[in-house]
Short mmCIF file of N, CA, C and O in Angstrom, two decimals:
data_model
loop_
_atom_site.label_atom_id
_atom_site.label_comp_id
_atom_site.label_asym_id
_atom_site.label_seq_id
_atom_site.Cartn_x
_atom_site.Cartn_y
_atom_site.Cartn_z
N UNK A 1 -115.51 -53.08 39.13
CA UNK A 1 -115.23 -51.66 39.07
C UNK A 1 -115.10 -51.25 37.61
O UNK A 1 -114.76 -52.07 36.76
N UNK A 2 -115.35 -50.05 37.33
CA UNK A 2 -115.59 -49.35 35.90
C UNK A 2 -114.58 -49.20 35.40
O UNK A 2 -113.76 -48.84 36.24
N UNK A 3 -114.15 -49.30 34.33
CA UNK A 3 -112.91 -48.59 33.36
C UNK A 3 -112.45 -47.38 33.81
O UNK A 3 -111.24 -47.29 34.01
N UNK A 4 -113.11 -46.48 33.99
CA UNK A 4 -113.21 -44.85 34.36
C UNK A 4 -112.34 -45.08 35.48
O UNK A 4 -111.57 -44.15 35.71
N UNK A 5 -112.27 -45.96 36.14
CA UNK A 5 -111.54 -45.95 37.75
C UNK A 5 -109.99 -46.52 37.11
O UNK A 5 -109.08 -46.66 37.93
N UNK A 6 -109.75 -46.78 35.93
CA UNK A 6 -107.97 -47.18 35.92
C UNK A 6 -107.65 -46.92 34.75
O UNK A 6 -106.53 -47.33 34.44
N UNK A 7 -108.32 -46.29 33.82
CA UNK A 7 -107.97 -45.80 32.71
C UNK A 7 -107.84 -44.26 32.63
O UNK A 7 -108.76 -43.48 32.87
N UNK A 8 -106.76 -43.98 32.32
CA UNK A 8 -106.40 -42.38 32.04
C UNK A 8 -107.19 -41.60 31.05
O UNK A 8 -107.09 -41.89 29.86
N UNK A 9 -108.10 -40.49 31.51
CA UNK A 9 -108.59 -40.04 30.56
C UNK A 9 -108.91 -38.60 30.87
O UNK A 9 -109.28 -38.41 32.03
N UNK A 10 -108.83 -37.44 30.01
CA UNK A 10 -109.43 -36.22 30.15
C UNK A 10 -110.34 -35.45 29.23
O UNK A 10 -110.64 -35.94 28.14
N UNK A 11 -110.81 -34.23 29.61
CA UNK A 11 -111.59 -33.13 29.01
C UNK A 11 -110.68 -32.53 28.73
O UNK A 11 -109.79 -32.94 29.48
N UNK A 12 -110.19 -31.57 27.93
CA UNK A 12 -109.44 -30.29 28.15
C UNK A 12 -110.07 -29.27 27.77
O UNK A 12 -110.79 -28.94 26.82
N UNK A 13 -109.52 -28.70 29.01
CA UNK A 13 -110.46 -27.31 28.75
C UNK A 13 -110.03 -26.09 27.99
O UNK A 13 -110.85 -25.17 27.97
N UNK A 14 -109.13 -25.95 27.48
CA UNK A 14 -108.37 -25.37 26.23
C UNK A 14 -107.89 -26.19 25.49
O UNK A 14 -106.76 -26.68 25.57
N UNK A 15 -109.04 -26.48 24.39
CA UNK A 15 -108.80 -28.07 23.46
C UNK A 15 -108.36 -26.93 22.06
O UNK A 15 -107.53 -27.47 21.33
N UNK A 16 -108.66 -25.84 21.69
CA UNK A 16 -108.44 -25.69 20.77
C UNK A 16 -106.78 -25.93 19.80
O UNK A 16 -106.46 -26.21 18.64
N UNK A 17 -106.26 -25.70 20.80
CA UNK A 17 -104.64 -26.24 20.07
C UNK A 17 -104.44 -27.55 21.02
O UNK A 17 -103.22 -27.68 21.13
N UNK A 18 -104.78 -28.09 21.41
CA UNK A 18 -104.50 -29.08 22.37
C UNK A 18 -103.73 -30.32 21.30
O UNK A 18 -102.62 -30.77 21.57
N UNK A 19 -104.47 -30.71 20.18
CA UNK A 19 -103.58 -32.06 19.98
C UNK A 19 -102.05 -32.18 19.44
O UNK A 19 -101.41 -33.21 19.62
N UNK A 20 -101.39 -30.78 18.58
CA UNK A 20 -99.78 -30.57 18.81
C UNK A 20 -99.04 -31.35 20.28
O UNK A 20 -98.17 -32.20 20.51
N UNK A 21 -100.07 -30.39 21.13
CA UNK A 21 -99.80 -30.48 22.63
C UNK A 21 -99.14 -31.64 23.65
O UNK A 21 -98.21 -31.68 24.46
N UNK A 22 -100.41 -32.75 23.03
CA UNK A 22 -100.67 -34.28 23.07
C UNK A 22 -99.28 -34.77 22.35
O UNK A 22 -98.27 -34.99 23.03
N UNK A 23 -99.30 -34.86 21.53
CA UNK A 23 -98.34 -35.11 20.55
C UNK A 23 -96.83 -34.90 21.00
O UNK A 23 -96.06 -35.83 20.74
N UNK A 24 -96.30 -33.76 21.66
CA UNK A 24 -94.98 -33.72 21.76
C UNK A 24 -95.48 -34.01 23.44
O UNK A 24 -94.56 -33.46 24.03
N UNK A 25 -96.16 -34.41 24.22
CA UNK A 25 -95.89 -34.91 25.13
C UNK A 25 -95.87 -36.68 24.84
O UNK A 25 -95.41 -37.27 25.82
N UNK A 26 -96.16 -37.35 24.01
CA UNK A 26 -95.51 -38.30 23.82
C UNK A 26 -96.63 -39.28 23.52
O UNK A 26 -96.44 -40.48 23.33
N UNK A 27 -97.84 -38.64 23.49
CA UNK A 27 -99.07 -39.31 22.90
C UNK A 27 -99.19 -39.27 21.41
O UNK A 27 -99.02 -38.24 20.75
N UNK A 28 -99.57 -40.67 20.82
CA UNK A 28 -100.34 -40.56 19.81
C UNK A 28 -101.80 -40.42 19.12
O UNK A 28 -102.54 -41.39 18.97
N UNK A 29 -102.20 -38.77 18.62
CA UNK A 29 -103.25 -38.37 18.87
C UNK A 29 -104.11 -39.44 17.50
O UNK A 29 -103.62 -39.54 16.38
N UNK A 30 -105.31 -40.08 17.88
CA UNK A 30 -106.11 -40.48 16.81
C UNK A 30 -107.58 -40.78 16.80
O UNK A 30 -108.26 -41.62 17.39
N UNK A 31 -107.95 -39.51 15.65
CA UNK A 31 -109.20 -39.06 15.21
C UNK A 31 -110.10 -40.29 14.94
O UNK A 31 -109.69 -41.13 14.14
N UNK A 32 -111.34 -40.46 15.59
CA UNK A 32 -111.94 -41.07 14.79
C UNK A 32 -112.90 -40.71 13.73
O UNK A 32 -113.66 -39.77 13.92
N UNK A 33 -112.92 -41.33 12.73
CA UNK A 33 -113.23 -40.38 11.50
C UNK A 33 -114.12 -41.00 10.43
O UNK A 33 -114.11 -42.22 10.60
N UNK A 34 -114.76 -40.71 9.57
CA UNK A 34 -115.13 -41.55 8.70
C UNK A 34 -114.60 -40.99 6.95
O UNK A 34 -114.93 -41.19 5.79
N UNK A 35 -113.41 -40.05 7.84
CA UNK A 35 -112.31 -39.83 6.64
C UNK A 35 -111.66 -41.03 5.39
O UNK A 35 -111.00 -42.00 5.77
N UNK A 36 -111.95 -40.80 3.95
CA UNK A 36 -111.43 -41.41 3.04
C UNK A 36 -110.08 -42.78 3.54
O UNK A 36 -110.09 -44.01 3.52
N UNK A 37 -109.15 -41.80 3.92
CA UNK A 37 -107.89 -42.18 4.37
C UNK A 37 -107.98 -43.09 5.98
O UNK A 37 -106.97 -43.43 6.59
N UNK A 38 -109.19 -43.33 6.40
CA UNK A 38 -108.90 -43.21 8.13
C UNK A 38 -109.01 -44.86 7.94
O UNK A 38 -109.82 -45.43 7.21
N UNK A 39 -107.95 -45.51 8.83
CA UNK A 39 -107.80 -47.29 8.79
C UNK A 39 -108.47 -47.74 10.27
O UNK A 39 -108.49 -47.02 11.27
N UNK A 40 -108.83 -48.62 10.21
CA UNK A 40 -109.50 -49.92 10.74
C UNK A 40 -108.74 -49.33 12.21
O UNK A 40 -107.51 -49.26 12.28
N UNK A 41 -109.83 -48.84 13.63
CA UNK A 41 -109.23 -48.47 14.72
C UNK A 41 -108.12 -49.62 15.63
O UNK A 41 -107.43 -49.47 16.63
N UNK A 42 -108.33 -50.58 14.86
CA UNK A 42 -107.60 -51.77 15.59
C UNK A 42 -106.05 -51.70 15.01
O UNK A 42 -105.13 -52.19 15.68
N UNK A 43 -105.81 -51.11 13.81
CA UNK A 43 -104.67 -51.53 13.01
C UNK A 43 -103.96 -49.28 13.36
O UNK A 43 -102.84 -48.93 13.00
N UNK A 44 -104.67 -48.58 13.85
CA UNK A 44 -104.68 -47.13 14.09
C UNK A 44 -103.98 -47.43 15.78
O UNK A 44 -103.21 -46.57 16.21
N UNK A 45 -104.21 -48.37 16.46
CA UNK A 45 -103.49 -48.15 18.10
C UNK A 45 -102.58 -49.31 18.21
O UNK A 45 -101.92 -49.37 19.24
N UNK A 46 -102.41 -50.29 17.29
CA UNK A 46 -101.16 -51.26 17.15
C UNK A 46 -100.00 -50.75 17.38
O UNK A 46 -99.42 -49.84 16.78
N UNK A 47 -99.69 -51.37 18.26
CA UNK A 47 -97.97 -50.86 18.87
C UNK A 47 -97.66 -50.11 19.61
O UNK A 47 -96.68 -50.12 20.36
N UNK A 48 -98.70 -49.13 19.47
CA UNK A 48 -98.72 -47.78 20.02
C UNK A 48 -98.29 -47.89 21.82
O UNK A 48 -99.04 -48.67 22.41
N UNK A 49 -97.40 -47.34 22.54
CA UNK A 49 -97.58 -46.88 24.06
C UNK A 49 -99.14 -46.51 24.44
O UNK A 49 -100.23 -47.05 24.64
N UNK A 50 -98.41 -45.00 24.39
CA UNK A 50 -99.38 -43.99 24.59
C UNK A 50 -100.60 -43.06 23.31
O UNK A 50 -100.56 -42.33 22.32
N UNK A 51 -101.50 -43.71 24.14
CA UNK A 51 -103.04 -42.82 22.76
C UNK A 51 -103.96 -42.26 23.51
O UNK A 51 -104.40 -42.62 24.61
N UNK A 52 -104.32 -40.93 22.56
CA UNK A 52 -104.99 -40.07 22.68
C UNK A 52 -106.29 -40.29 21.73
O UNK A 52 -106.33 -40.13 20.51
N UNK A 53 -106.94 -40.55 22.27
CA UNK A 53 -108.43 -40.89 21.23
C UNK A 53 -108.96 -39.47 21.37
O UNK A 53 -109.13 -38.88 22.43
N UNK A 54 -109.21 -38.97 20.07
CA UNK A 54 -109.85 -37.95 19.02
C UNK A 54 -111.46 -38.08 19.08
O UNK A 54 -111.75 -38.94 18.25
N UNK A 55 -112.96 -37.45 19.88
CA UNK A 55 -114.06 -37.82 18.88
C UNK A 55 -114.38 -36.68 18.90
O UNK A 55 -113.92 -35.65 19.41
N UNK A 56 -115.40 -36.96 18.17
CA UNK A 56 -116.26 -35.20 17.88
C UNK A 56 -117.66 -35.43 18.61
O UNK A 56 -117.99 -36.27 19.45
N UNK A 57 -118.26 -34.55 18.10
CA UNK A 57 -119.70 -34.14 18.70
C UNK A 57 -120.63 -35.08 18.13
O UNK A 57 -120.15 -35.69 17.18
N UNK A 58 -122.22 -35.47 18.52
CA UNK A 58 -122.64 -36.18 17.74
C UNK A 58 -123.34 -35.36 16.75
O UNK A 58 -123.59 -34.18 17.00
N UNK A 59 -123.75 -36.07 15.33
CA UNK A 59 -123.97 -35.20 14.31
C UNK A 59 -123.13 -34.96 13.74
O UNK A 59 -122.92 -35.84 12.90
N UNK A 60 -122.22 -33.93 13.71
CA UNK A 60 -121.01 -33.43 13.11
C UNK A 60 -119.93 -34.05 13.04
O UNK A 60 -119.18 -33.88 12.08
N UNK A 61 -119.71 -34.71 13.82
CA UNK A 61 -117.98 -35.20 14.49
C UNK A 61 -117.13 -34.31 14.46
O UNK A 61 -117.48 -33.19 14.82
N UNK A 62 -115.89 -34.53 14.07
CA UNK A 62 -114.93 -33.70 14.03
C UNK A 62 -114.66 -33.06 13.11
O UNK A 62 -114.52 -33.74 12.09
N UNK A 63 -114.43 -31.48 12.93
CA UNK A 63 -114.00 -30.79 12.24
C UNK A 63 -112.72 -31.31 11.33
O UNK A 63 -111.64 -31.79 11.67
N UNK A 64 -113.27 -31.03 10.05
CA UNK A 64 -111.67 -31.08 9.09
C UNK A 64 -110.33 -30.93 9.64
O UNK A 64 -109.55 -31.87 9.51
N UNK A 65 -109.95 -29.77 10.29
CA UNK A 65 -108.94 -29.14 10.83
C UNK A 65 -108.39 -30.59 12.31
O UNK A 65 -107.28 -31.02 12.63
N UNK A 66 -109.68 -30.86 12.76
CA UNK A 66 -109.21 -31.72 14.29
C UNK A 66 -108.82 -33.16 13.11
O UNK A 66 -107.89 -33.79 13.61
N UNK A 67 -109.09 -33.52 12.32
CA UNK A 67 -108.97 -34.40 11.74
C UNK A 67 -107.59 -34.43 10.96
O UNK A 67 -106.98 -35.49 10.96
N UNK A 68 -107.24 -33.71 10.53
CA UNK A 68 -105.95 -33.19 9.86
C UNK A 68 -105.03 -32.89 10.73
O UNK A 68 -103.91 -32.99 10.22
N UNK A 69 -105.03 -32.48 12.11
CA UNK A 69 -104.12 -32.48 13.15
C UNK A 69 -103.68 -33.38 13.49
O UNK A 69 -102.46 -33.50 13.61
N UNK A 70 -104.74 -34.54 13.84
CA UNK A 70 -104.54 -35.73 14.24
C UNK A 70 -103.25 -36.79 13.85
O UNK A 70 -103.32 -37.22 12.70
N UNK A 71 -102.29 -37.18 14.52
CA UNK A 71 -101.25 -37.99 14.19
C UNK A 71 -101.94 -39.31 13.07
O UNK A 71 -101.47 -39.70 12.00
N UNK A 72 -102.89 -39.68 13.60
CA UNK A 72 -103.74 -40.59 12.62
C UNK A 72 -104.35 -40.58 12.64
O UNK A 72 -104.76 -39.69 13.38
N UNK A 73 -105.68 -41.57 11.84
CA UNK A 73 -107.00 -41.34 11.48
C UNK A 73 -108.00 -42.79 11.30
O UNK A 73 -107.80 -43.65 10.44
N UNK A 74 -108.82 -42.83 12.06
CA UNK A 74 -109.44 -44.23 12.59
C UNK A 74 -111.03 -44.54 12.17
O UNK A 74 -111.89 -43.67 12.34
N UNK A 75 -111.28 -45.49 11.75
CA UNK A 75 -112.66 -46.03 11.35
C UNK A 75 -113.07 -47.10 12.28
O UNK A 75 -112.28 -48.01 12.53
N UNK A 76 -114.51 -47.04 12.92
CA UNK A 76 -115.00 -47.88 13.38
C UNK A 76 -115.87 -48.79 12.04
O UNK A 76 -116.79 -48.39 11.33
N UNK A 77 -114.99 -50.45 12.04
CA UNK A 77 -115.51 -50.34 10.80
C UNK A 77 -117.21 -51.46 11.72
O UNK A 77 -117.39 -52.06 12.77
N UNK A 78 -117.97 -51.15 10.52
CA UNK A 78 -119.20 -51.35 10.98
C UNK A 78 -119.97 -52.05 9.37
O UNK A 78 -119.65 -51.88 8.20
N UNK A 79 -121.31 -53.03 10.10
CA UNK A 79 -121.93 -53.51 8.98
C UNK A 79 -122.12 -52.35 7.57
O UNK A 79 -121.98 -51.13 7.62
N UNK A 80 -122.48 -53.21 6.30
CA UNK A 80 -122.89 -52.33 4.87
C UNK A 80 -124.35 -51.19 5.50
O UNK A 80 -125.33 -51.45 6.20
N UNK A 81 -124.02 -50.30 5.05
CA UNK A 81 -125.02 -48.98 5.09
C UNK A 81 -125.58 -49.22 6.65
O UNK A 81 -126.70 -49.61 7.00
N UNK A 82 -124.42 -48.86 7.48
CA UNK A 82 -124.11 -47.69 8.10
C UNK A 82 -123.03 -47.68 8.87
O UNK A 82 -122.42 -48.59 9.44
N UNK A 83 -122.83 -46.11 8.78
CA UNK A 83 -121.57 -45.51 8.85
C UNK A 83 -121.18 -44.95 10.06
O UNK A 83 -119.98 -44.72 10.19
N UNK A 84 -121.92 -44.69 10.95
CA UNK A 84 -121.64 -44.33 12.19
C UNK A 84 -122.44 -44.51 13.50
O UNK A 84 -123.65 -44.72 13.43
N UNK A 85 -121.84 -44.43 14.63
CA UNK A 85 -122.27 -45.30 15.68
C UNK A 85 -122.43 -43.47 16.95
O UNK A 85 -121.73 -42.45 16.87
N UNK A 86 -123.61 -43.77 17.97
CA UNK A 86 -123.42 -42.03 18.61
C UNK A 86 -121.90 -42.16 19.23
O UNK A 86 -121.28 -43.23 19.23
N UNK A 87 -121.32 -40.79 19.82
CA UNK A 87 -120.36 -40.89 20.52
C UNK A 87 -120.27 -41.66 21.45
O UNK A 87 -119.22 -42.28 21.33
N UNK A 88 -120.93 -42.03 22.54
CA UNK A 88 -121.16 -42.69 23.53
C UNK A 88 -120.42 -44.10 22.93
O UNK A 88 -119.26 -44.41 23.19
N UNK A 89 -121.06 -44.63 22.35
CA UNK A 89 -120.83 -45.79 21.78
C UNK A 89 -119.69 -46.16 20.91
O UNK A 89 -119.35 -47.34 20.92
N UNK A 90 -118.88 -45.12 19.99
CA UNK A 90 -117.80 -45.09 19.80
C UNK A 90 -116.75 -45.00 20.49
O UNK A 90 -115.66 -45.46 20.16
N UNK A 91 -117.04 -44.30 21.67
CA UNK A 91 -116.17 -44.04 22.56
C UNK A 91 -115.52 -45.57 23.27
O UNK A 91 -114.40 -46.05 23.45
N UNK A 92 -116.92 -45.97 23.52
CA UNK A 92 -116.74 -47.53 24.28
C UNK A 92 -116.20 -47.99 23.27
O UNK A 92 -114.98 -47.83 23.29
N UNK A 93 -116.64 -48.56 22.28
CA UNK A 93 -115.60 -49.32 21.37
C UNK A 93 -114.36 -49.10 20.81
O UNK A 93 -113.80 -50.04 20.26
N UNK A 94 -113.83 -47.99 20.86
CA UNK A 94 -112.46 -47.58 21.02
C UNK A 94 -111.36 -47.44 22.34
O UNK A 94 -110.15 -47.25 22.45
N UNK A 95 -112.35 -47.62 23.12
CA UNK A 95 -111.45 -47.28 24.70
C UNK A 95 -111.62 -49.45 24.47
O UNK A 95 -110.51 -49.89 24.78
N UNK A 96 -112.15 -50.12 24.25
CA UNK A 96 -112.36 -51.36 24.38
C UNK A 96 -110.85 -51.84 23.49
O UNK A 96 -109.92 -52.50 23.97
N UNK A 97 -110.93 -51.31 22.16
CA UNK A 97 -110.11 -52.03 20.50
C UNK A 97 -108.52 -51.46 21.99
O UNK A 97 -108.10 -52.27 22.81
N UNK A 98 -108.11 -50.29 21.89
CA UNK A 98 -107.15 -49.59 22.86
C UNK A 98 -107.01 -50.58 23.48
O UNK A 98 -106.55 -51.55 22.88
N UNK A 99 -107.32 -50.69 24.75
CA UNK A 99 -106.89 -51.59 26.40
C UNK A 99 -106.67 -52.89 25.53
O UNK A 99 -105.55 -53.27 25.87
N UNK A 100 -107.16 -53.77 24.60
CA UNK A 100 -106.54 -54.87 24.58
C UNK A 100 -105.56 -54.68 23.64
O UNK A 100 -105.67 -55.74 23.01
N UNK A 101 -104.76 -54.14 23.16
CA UNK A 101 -103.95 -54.36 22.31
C UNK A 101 -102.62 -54.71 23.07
O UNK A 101 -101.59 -54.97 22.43
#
């Protein structure tokens, strides 16, 4: 059986203020990013309870602003020259680094 069947996950459909939201309900929200500042997604959900994984669109990712909201800030780190992986695929490897910790 699929992940999708025991792992908690949503859309929201009024995302625009949503990650405050996340946040004082007791999640820790984190962007994945290929932000200056953003650490290794494995060392970003250490310890953590409850996480809220952050992605953006493909192409763009996430806006400055969703990135700066974010409680923290996460890199999929990946071989020399290149830098990013589609959403699809980030997604899996972050819902993957998450569940085993």
């Amino acid at each position: 059986m699929g992940a999708v069947f025991s792992t908690p996950w949503t859309r929201l459909p009024d995302w625009y203020d949503a990650l405050p939201g996340l946040s004082a309900r007791g999640l820790t929200t984190i962007a994945l990013t290929l932000a200056p500042d953003a650490v290794p997604v494995e060392e970003a959900v250490a310890g953590l309870d409850r996480v809220a994984l952050v992605l953006g669109s493909e192409g763009h990712g996430l806006s400055a602003r969703w990135e700066q909201t974010a409680d923290r800030r996460a890199v999929i780190a990946m071989r020399d020259g290149i830098d990013s992986l589609n959403v699809a695929a980030a997604t899996a490897v972050a819902c993957y680094v998450t569940a085993r910790r």
